[in-house]
Short mmCIF file of C-alpha atoms in Angstrom, two decimals:
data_model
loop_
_atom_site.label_atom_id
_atom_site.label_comp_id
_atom_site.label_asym_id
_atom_site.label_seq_id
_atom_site.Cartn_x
_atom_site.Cartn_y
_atom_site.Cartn_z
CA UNK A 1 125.33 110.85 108.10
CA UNK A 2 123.89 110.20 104.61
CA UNK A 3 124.51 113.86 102.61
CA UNK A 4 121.56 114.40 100.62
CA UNK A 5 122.60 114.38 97.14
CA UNK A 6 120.77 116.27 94.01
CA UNK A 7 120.13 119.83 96.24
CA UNK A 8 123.67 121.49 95.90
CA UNK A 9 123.16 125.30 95.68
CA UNK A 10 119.44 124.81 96.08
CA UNK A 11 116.86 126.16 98.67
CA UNK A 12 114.73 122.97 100.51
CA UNK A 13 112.21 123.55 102.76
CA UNK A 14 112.12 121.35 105.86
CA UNK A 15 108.92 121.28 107.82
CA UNK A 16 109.16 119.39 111.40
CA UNK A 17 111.92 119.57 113.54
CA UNK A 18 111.83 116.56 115.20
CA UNK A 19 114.35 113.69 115.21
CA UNK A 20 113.72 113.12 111.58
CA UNK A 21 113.50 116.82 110.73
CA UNK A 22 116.58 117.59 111.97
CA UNK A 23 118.01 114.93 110.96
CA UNK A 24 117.18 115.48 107.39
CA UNK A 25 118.13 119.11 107.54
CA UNK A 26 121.92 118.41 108.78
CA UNK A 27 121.94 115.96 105.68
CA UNK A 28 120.54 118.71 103.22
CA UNK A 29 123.35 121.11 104.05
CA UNK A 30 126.06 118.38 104.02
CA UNK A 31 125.13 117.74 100.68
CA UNK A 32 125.63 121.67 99.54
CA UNK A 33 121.60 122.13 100.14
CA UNK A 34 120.60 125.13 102.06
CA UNK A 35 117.65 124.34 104.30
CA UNK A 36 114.65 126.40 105.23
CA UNK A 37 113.14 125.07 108.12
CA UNK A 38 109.93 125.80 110.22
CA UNK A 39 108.04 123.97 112.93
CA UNK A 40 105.11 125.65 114.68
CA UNK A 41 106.57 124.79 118.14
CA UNK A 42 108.98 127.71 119.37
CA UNK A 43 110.98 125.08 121.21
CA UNK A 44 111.87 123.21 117.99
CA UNK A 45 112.55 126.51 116.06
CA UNK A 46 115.13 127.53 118.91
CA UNK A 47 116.71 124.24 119.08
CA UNK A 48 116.95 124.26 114.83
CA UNK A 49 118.46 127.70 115.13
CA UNK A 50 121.22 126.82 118.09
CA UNK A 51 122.30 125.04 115.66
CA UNK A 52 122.82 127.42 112.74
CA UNK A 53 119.69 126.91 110.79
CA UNK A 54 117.38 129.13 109.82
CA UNK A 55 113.72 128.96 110.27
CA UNK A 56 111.28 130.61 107.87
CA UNK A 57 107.78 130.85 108.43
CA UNK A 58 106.67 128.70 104.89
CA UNK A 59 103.10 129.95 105.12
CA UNK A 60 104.66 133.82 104.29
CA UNK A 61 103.90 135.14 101.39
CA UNK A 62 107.20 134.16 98.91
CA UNK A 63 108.35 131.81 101.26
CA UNK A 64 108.52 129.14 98.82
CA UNK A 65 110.43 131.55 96.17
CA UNK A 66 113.50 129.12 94.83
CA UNK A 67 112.69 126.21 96.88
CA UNK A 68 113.51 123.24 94.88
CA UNK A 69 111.80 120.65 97.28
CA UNK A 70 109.38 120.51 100.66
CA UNK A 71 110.41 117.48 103.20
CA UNK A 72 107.90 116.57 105.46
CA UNK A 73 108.11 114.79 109.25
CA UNK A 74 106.04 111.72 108.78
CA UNK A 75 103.52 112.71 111.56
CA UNK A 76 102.48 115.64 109.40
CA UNK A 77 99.40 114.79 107.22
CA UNK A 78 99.78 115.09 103.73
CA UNK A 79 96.54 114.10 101.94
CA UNK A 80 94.19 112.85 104.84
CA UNK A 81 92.06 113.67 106.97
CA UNK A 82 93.37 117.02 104.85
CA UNK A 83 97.11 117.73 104.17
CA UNK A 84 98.63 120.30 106.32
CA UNK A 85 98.34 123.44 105.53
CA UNK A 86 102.08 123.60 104.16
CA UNK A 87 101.93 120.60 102.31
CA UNK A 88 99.05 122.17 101.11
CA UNK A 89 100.36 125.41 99.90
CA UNK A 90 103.47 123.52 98.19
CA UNK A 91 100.92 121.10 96.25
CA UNK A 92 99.72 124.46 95.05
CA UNK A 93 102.59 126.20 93.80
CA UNK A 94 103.93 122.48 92.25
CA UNK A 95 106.54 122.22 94.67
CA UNK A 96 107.06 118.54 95.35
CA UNK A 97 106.38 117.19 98.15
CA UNK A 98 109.23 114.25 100.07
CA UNK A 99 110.12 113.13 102.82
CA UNK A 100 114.07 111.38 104.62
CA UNK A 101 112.95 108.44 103.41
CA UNK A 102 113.24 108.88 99.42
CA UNK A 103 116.22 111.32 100.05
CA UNK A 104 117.62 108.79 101.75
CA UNK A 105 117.04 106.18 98.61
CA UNK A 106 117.82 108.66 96.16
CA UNK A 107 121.34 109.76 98.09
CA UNK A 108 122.36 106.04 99.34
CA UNK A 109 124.59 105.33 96.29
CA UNK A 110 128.32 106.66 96.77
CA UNK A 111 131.26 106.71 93.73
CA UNK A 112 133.27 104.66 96.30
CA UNK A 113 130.79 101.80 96.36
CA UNK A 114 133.11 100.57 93.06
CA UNK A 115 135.66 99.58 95.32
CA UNK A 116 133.63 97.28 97.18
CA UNK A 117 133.86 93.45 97.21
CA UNK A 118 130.09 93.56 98.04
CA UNK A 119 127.58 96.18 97.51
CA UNK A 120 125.67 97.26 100.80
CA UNK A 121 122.29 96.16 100.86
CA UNK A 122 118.89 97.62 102.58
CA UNK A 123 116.12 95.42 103.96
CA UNK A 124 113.34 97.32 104.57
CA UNK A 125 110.04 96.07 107.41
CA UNK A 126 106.85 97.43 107.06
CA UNK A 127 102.96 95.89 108.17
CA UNK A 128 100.69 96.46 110.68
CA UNK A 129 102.36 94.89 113.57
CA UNK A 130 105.27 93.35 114.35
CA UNK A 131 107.43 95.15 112.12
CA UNK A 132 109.99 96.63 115.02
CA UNK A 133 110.66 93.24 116.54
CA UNK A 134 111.05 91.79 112.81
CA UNK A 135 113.77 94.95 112.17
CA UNK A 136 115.54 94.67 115.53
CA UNK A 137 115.28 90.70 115.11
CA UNK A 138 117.11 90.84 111.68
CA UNK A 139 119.63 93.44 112.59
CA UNK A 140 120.11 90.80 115.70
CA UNK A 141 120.99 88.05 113.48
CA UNK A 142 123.08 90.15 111.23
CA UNK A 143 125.36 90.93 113.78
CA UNK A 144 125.92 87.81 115.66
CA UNK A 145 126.52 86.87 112.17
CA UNK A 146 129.41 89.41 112.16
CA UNK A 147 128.10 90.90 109.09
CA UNK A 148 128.07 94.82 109.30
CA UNK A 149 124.64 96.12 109.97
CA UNK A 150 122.91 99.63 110.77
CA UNK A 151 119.31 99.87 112.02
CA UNK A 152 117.15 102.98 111.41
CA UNK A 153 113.73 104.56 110.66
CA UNK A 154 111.02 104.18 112.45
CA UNK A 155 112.88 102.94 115.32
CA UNK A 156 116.67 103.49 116.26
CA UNK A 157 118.43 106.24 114.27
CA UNK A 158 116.87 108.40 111.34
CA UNK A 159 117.62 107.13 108.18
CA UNK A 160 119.97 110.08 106.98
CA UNK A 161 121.47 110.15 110.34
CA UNK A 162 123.45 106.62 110.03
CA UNK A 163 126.94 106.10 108.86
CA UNK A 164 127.72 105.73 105.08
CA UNK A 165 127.87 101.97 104.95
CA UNK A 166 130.77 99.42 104.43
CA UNK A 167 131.60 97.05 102.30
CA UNK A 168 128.96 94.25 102.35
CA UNK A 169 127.10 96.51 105.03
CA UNK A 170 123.17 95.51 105.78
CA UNK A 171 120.93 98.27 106.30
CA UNK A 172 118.11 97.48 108.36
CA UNK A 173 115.37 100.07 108.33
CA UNK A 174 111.32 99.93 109.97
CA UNK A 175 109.40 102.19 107.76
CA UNK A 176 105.81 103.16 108.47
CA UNK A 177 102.71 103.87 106.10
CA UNK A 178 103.52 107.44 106.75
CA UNK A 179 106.86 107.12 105.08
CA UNK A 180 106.14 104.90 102.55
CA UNK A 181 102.88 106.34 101.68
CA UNK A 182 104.83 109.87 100.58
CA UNK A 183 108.85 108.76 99.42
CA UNK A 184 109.33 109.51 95.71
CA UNK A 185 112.17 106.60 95.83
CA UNK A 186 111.77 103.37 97.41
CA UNK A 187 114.81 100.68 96.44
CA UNK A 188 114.78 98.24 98.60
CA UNK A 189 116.77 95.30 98.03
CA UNK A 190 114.77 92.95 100.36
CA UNK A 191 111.25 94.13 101.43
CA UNK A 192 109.18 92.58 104.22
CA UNK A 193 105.77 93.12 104.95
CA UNK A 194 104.98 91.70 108.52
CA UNK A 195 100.64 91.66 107.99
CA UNK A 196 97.71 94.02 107.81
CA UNK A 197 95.09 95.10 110.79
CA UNK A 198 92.94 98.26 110.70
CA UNK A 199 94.93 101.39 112.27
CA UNK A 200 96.11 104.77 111.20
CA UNK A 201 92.90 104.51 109.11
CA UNK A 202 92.17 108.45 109.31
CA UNK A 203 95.63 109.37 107.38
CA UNK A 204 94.78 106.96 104.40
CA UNK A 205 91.09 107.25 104.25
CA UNK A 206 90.36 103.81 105.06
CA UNK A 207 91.80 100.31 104.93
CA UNK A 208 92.13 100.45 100.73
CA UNK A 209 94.62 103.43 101.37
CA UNK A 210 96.40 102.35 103.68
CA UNK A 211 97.17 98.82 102.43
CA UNK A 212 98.30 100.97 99.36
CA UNK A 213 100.87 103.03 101.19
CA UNK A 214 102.31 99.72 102.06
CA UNK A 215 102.02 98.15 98.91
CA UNK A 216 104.09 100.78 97.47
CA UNK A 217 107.48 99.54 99.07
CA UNK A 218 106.63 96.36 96.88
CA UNK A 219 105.24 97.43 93.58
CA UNK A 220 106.62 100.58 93.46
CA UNK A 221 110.22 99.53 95.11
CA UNK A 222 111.21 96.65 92.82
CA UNK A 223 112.95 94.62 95.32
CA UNK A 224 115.04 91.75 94.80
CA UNK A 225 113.46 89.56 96.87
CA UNK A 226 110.23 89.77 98.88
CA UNK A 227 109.05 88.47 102.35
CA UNK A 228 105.14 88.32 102.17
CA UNK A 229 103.38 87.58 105.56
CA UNK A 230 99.92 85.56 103.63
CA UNK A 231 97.79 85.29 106.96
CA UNK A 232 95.39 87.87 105.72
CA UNK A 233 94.25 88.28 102.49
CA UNK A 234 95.75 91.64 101.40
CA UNK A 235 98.92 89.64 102.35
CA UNK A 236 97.93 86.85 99.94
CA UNK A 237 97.41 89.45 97.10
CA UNK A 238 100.76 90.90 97.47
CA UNK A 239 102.29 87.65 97.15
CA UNK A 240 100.29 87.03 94.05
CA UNK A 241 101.39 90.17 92.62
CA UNK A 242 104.71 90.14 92.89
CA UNK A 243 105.35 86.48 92.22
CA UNK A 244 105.33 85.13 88.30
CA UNK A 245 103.49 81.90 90.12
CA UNK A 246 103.67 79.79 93.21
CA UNK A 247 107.02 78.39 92.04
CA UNK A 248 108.58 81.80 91.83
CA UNK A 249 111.30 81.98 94.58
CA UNK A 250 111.76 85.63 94.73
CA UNK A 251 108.45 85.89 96.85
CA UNK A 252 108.72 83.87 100.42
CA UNK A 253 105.79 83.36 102.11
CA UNK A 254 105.12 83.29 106.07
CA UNK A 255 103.01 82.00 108.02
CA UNK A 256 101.82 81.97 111.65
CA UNK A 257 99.74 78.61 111.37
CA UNK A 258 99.50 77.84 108.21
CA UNK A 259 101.62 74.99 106.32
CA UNK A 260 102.76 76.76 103.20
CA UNK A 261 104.25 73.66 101.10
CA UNK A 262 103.14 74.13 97.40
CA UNK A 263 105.49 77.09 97.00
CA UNK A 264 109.06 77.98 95.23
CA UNK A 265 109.91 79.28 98.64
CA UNK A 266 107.78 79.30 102.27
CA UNK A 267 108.51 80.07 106.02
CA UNK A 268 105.93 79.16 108.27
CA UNK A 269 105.59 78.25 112.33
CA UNK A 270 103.13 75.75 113.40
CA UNK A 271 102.88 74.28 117.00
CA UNK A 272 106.28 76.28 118.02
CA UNK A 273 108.50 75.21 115.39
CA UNK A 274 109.27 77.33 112.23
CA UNK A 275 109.83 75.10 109.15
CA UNK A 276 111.32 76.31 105.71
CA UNK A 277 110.53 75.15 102.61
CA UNK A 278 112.25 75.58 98.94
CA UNK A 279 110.70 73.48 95.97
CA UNK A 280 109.09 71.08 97.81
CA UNK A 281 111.81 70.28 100.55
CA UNK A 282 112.38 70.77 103.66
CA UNK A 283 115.25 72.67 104.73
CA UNK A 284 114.98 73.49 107.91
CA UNK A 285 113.52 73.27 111.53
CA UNK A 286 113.58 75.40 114.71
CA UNK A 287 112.24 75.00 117.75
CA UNK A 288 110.47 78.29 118.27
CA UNK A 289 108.83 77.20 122.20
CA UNK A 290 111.54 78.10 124.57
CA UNK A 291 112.55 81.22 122.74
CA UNK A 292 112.11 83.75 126.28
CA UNK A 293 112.67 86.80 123.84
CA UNK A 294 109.99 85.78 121.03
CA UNK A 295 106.90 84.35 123.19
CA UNK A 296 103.64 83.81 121.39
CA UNK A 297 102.69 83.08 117.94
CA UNK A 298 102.85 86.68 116.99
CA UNK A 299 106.18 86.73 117.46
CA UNK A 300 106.82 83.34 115.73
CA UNK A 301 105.55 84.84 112.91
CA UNK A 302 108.46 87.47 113.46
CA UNK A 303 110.87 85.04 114.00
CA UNK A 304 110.10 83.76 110.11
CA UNK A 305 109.75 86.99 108.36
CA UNK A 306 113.57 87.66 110.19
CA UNK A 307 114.33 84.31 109.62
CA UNK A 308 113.34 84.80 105.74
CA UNK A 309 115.13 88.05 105.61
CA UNK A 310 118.36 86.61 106.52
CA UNK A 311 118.57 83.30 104.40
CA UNK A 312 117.55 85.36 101.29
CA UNK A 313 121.05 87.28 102.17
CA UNK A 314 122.34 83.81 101.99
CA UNK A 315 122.87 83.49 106.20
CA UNK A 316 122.28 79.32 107.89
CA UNK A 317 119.94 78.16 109.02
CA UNK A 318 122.02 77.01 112.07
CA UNK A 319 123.56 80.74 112.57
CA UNK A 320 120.21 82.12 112.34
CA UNK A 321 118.89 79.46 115.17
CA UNK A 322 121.93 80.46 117.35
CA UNK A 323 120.45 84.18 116.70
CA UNK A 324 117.06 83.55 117.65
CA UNK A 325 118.41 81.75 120.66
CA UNK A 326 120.34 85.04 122.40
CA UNK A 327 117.40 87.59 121.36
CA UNK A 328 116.32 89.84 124.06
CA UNK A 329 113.18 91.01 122.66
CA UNK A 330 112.02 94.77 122.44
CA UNK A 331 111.11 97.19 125.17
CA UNK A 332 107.22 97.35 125.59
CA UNK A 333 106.82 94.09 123.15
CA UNK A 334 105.90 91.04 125.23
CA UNK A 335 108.62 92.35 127.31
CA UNK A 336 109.34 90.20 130.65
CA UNK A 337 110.20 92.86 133.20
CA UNK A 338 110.16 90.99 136.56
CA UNK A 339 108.67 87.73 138.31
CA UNK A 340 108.25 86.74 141.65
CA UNK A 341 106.73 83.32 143.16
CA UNK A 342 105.79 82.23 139.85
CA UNK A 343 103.88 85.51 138.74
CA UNK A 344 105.56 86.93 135.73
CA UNK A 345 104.91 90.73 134.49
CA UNK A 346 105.03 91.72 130.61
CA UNK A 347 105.17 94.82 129.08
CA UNK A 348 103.47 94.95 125.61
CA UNK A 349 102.70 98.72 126.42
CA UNK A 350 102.95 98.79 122.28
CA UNK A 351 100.03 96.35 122.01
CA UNK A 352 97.71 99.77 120.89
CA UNK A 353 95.20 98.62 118.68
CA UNK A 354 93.09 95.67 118.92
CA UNK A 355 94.73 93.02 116.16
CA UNK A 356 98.14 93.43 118.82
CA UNK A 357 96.33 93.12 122.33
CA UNK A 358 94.70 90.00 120.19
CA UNK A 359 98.38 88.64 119.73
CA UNK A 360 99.49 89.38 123.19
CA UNK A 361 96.24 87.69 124.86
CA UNK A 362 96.94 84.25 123.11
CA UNK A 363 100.61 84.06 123.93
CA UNK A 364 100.11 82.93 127.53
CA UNK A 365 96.94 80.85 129.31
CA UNK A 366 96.39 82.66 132.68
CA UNK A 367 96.32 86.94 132.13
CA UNK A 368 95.55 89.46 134.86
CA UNK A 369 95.21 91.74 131.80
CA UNK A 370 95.74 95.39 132.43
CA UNK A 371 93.92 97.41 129.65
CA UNK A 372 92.95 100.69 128.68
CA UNK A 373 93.86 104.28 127.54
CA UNK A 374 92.19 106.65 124.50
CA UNK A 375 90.23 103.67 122.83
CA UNK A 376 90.24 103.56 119.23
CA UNK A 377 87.15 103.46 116.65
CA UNK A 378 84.87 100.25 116.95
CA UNK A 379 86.61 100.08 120.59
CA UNK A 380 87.41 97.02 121.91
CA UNK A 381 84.58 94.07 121.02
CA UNK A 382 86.47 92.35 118.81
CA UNK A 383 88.31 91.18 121.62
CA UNK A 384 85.85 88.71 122.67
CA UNK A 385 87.25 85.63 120.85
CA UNK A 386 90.61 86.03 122.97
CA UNK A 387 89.11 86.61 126.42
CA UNK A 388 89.34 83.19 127.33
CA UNK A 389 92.34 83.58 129.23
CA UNK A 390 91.51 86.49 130.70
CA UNK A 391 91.65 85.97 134.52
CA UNK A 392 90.95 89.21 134.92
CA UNK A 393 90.99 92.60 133.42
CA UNK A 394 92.15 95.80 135.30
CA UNK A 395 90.60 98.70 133.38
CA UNK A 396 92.83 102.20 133.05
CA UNK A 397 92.53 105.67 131.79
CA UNK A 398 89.50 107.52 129.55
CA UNK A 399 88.46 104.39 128.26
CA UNK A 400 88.27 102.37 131.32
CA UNK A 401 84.18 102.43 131.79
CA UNK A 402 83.82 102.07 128.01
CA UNK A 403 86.21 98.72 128.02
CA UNK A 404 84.21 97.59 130.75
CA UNK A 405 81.03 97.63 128.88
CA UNK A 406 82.56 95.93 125.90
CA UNK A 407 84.26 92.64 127.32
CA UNK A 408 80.83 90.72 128.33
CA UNK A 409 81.31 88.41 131.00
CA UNK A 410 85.20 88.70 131.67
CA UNK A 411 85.77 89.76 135.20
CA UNK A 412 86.82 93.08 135.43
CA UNK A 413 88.04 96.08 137.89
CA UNK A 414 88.27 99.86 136.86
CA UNK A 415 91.36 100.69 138.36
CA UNK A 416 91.81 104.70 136.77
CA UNK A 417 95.76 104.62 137.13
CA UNK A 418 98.42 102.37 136.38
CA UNK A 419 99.90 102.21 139.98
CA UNK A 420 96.39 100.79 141.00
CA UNK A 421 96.27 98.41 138.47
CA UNK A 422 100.01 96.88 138.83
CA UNK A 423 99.02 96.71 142.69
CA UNK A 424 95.62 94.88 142.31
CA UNK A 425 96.40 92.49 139.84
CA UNK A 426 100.02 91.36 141.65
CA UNK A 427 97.69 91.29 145.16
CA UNK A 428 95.57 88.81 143.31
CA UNK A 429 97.76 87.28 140.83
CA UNK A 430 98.10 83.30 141.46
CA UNK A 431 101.17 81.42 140.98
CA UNK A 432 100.94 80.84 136.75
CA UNK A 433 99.48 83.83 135.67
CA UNK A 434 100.85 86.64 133.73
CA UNK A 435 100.44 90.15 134.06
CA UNK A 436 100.42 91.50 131.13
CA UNK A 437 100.34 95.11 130.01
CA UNK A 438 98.40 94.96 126.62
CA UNK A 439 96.45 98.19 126.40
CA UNK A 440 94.23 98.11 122.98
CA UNK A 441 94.27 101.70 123.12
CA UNK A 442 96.63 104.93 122.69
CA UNK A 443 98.07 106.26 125.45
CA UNK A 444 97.44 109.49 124.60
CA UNK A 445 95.56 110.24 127.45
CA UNK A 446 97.90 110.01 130.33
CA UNK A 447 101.15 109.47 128.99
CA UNK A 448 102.65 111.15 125.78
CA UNK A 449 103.37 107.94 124.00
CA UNK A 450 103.31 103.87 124.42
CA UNK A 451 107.10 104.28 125.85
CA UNK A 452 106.29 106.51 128.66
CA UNK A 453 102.89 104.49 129.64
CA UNK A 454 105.04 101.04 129.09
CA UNK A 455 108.08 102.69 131.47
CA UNK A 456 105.40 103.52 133.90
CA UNK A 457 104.37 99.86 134.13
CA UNK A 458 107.52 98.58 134.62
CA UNK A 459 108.32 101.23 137.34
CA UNK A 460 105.49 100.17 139.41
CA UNK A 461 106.42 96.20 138.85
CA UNK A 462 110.19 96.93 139.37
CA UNK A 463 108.98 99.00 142.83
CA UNK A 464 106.66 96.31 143.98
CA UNK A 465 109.35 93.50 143.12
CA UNK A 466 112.21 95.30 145.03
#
């Protein structure tokens, strides 16, 4: 683990015990820290104190006596819709507010780093969507590479849970506009930022906010070098921010579509094949088409923010290709789970707002598109311009009837379940067509999370297939 560093001898209040909570709280008391932690679950408290913590109830009167510091879980809200009612009472009283994330930053540094040949680094993903293939993709390449690399955040380990890196070690982390929206540090050496689509829109008060919690891994962060997806225009004012002018090479640009030539440094895919440019030259070419773990031009837009990443650590172009080549892909992201007489079945169970299931419905020509769950605000019309390939939709869960009303013409069948769905759309599915598992929607209402509703799918394929 990372021992939290700055605490020694002091009294910091945890709240959330969940991966990261615990996580953070095993750091706090390597570091000399003594942790006062509280959940409102009873399960979490018991499973804190098995371990030897102790769990105060922080909304007690005094219970924030001595307390140098309140971490937060990143599901906790902080400011919107209205910070919880801890967070609340420490904004009160003064007592700032954290969360692993800038411990992490603010701890990372170790005396011993002086003997090292090569400083670790951190690369650090954030953006609407995309960002945990870009992290896994880069850690991916790192270590066919053979360069040592850790992954962590918001997918993987917690971030104070990993080991202290190595010499020359690459630390790969995902980090959401939860956590960057509340870290006091934020140091990355090489930030990415994937792109921007409406979601989580309630916790930052609208779109402004939550581009800003993003922005702040840039502007606030300093890093070295940044990787700037410009397909929408928040994008392109990042990149204008951080860069002295379009010659300024410590800004690279991607692209999913766009030719990005008249810059100091660009990454773009167009037609399947990812192109880099440095002042004015090309440098390299991939063929992006055959790629089985990165299909669609989502994730060739991946493939160059990764791709980016790793040649501003100074990686080939030709290693990097070799990378691409052996990628898996993710669980429940475009995930190929089983085919049979020339029907495959993909799992993009993560595909949970609309700007996603857009991505996943233009990555293959004939979908038997199963759909559905606890629809988001504004629902699903703006799906309309990516139904052409829509076969057919089989509607699930508490949004079923209301998807059905908002897809127009596109054949459709409200199916309820998931089993029913997988079953109708393989009974009709024609040799060519996809199944595909895109759901627009959480999946709050039948499963607990996208990983549970995205197993379930591949259950019933892996039960029909067998």
């Amino acid at each position: 683990m990372i021992p939290v560093q700055g605490y020694a001898g002091r009294k910091v209040a945890v709240l959330g015990l969940g991966r990261s909570g615990l996580a953070t709280a095993r750091a706090l008391k390597a570091g000399g820290a003594e942790p006062l932690l509280w959940d409102d679950s009873p399960e979490a408290r018991a499973k804190a104190e098995a371990e030897g913590f102790a769990c105060t109830d922080l909304m007690k009167q005094g219970a924030f006596d001595g307390v140098a510091c309140l971490i937060t879980s990143p599901g906790i809200p902080h400011l919107y819709p209205q910070p919880n009612k801890v967070i609340a009472r420490a904004l009160d009283l003064g007592v700032p507010v954290d969360n692993d994330i800038g411990l992490f930053f603010q701890s990372l540094g170790a005396a011993d780093w002086a003997k090292f040949d090569t400083a670790p680094r951190v690369i650090c993903v954030t953006g609407s969507n995309g960002k945990s293939t870009t992290t896994a993709l880069i850690h991916h390449i790192l270590q066919v590479a053979g360069r040592p690399t850790q992954m962590a955040g918001n997918i993987g380990r917690g971030v104070l849970d990993i080991d202290p890196p190595q010499d020359g070690e690459v630390i790969v982390l995902e980090l959401s506009s939860y956590q960057t929206d509340l870290a006091r540090a934020l140091t990355p050496d090489v930030a990415v930022f994937t792109n921007l689509s409406p979601d989580h829109l309630d916790r930052h008060n609208g779109m402004g906010g939550y581009f800003a919690a993003k922005r702040r891994l840039f502007a606030e962060g300093g890093p070295d070098r940044c990787i700037v997806g410009v397909d929408e225009t928040e994008g392109r004012f990042l990149a204008n921010q951080m860069a002295q002018g379009p010659e300024d090479d410590r800004v690279i640009r991607v692209s999913s579509g766009t030719k990005l030539e008249g810059f100091g440094w660009s990454v773009f895919a167009r037609k399947g094949f990812l192109a880099e440019w440095r002042r004015g030259k090309q440098m390299a070419s991939i063929d992006l088409r055959e790629i089985s773990g990165l299909p669609g031009a989502h994730n060739h837009q991946n493939a160059c923010a990764a791709y980016a990443a790793c040649r501003a650590l100074g990686l080939a172009p030709k290693l990097i290709e070799q990378a691409l080549q052996s990628f898996g892909g993710l669980p429940h992201r475009s995930q190929l789970v089983g085919e049979r007489n020339g029907v495959r079945f993909v799992n993009d169970s993560k595909a949970t707002n609309v700007d996603s299931a857009a991505k996943a419905l233009q990555a293959f020509p004939k979908i038997r598109w199963i759909a559905g769950g606890m629809g988001k605000d504004g629902g699903i019309t703006a799906l309309e311009p990516f139904l052409g390939s829509v076969v057919k939709a089989y509607l699930i869960g508490h949004s079923a009837r209301d998807f059905a009303l908002q897809i127009g013409s596109t054949p459709h069948e409200i199916c309820e379940t998931m089993a029913r769905a997988v079953a109708r759309a393989a009974e009709e599915a024609e040799p060519g067509d996809v199944v595909l598992l895109a759901p627009a929607a959480a999946s709050f209402d039948q499963y607990p999370n996208f990983e549970k509703r995205g197993e379930d799918f591949t259950a019933q394929v892996q039960a029909l297939l067998s």
